[in-house]
mmCIF file of C-alpha atoms in Angstrom:
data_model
loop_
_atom_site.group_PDB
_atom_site.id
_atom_site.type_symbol
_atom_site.label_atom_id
_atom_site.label_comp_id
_atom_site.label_asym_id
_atom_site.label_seq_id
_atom_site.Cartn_x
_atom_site.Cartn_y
_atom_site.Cartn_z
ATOM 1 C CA UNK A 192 93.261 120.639 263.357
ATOM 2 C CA UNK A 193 89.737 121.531 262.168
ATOM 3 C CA UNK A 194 88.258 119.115 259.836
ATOM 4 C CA UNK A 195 84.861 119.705 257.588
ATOM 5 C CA UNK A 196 81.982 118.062 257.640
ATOM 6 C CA UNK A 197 82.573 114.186 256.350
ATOM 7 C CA UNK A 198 81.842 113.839 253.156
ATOM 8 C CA UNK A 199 79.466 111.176 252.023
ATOM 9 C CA UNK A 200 79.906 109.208 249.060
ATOM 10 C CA UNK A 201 77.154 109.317 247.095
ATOM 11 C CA UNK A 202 75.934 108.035 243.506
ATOM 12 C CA UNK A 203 76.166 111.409 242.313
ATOM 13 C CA UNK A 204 79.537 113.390 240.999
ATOM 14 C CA UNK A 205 81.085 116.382 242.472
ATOM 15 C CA UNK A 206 78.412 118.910 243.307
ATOM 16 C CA UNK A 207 79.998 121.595 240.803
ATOM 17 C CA UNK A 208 79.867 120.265 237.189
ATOM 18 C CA UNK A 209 76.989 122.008 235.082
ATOM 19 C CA UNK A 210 74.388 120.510 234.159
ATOM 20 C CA UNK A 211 76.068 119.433 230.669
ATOM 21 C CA UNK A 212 78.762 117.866 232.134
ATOM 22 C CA UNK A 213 76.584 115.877 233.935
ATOM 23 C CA UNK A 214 74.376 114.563 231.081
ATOM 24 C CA UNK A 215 77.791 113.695 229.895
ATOM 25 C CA UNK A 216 78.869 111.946 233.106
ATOM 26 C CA UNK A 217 75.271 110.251 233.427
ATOM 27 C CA UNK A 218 75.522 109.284 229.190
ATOM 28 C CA UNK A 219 78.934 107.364 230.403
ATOM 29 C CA UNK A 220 77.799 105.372 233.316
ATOM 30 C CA UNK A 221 74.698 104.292 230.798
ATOM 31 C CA UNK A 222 77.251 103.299 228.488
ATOM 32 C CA UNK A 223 79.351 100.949 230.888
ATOM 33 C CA UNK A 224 76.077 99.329 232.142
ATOM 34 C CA UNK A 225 75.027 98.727 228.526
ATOM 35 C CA UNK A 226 78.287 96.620 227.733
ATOM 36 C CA UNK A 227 78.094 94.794 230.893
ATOM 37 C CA UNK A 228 74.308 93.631 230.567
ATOM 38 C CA UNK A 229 75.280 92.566 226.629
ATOM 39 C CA UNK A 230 77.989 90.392 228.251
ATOM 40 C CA UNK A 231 76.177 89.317 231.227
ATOM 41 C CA UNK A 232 75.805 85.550 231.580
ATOM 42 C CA UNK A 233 73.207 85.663 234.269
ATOM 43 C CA UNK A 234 70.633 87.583 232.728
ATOM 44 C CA UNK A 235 68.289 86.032 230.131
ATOM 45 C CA UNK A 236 67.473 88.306 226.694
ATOM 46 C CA UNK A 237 64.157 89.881 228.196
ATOM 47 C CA UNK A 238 66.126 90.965 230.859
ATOM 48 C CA UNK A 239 68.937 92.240 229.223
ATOM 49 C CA UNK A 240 66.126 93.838 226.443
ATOM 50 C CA UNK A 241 64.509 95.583 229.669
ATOM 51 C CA UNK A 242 67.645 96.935 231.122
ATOM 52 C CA UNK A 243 69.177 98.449 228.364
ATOM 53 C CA UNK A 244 66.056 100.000 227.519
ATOM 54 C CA UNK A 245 65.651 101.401 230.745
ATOM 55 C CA UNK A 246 69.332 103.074 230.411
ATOM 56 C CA UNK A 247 68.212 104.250 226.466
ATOM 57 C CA UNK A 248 65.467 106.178 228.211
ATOM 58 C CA UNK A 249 67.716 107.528 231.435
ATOM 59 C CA UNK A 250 69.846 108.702 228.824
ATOM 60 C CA UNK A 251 67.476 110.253 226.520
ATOM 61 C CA UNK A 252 66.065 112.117 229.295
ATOM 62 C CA UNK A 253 69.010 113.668 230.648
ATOM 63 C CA UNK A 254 69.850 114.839 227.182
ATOM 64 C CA UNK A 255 66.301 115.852 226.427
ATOM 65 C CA UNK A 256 64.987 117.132 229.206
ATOM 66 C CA UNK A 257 62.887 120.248 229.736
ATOM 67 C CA UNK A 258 63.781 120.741 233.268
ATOM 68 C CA UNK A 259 67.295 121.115 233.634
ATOM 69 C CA UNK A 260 68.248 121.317 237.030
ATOM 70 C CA UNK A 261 70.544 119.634 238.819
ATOM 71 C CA UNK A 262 67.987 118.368 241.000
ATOM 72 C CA UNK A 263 66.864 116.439 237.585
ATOM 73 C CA UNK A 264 70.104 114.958 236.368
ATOM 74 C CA UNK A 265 70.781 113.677 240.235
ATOM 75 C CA UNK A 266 67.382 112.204 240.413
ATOM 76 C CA UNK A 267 68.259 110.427 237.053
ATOM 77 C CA UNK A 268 71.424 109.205 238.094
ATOM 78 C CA UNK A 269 70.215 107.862 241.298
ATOM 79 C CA UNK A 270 67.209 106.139 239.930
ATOM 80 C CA UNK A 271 69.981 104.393 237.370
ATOM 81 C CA UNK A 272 72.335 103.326 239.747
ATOM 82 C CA UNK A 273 69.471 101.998 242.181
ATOM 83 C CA UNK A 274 70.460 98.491 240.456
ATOM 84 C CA UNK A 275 74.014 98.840 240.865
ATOM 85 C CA UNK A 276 74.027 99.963 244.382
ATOM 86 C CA UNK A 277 71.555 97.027 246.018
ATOM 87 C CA UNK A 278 71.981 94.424 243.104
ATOM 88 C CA UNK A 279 74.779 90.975 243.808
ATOM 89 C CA UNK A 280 76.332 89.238 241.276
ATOM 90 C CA UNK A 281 79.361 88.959 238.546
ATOM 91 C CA UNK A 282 77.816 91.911 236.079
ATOM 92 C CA UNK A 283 77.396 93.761 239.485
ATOM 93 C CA UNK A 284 80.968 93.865 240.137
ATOM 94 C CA UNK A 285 82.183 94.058 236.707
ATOM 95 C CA UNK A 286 80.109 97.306 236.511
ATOM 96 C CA UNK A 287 82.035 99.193 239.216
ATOM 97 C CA UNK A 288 85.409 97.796 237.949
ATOM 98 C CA UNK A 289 84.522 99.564 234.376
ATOM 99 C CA UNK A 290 83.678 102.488 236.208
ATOM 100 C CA UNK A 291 86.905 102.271 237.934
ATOM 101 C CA UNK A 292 88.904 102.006 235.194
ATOM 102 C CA UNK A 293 87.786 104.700 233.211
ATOM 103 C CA UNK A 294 87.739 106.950 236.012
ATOM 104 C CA UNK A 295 84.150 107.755 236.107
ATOM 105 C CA UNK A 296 83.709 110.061 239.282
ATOM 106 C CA UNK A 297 81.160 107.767 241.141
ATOM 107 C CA UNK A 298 80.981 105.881 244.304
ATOM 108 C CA UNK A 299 79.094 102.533 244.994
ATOM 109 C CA UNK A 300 76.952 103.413 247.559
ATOM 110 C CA UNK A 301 76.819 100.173 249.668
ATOM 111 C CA UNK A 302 73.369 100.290 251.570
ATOM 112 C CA UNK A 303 74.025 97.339 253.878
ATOM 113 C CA UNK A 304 77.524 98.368 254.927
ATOM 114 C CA UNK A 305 75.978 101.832 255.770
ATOM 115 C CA UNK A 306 73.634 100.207 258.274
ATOM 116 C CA UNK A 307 76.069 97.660 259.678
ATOM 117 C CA UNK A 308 78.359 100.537 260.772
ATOM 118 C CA UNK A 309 75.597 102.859 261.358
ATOM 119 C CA UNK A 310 73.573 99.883 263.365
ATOM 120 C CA UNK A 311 70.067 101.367 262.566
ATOM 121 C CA UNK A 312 67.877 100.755 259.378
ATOM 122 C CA UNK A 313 66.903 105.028 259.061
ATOM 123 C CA UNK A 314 64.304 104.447 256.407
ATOM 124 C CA UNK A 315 61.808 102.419 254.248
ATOM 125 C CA UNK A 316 64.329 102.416 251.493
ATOM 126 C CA UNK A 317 67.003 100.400 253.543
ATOM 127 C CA UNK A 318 64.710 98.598 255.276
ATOM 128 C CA UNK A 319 64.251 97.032 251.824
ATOM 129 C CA UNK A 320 67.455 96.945 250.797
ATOM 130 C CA UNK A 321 68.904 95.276 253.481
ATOM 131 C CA UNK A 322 65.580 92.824 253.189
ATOM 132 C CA UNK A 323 66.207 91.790 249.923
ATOM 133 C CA UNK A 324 69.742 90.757 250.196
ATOM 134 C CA UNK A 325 70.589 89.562 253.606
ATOM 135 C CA UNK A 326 70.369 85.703 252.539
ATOM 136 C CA UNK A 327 72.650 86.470 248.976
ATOM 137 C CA UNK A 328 75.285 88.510 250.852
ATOM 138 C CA UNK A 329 75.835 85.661 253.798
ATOM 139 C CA UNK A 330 75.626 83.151 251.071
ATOM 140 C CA UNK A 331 78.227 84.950 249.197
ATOM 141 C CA UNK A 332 80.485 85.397 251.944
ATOM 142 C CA UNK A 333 79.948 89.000 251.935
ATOM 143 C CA UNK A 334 78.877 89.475 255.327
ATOM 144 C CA UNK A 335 79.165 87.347 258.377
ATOM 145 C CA UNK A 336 76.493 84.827 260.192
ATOM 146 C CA UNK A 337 76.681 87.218 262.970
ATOM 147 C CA UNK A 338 76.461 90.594 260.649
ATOM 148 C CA UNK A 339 73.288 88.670 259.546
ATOM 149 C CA UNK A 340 71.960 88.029 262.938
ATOM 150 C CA UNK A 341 72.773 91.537 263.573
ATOM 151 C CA UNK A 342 71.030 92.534 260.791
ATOM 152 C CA UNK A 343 67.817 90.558 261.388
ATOM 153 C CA UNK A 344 67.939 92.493 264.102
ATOM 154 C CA UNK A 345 67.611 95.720 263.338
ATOM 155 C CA UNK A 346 65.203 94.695 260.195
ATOM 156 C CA UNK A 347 63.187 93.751 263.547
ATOM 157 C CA UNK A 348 63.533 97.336 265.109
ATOM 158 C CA UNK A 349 63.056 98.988 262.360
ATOM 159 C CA UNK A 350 59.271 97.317 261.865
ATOM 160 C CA UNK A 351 58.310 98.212 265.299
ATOM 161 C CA UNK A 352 59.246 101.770 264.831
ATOM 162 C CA UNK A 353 57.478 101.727 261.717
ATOM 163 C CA UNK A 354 54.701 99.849 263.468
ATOM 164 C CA UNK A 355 53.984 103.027 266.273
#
């Protein structure tokens, strides 16, 4: 049996809604990360003050825009759910159960499981990624003293590549 090409989950929603649908989808995912920085006990009131205005203007953009191309409304949605991807923590988590539950078409894109299965760091973006959060994942049990190891590892390869 013939199967297609894998599919990878992404941050973005199915490739065919319009462009309005995807304001819409984008205006909802805003909306869920709004109500979980008001509640979040971890963040202090700059913070929260920051983040939600950083969704205000995500959202404002999408629905204002100029330019609008899917390529836009992606771009948007990605640079939103950079924090939500790589980010730890309780609001983290409560995030992508809201999302869940109201059946929001997106999928956590988990940066440092991608590299532990793919076992190569393919660009500055993970490099980073996986830099930043090694110590918080093994401390929070969600990865393994030897994922870590393994991971130091190819945070090691990865600079000499960059390095030639």
């Amino acid at each position: 049996m013939a199967r297609g090409p894998k599919r990878r989950a992404s941050s973005g929603a199915s490739k065919r809604l319009p462009y309005d649908e995807r304001v819409e989808l984008l205006t909802a995912i805003v909306a869920v990360a709004e109500e979980v920085i008001k509640g979040a006990k971890g963040l202090t009131q700059n913070e929260k003050r920051s983040e939600i205005a950083f969704g205000i203007e995500t959202r404002e953009l999408a629905q204002n825009s100029t330019i609008r191309t899917t390529g836009s409304i992606n771009q948007l949605q990605s640079d939103f759910l950079v924090r939500w991807n790589e980010a730890v923590g309780p609001e983290v988590e409560e995030f992508w159960r809201r999302i869940a539950k109201r059946g929001i078409p997106i999928e956590r894109r988990d940066v440092v499981k991608d590299v532990l299965e793919r076992k190569r760091i393919k660009d500055r973006h993970e490099y980073e990624t996986v830099a930043d959060s090694i110590v918080v994942l093994q401390q929070i049990g969600k990865i393994t003293a030897a994922q870590a190891r393994a991971l130091d590892q190819m945070l090691a390869d990865f600079e000499k590549r960059s390095a030639r």
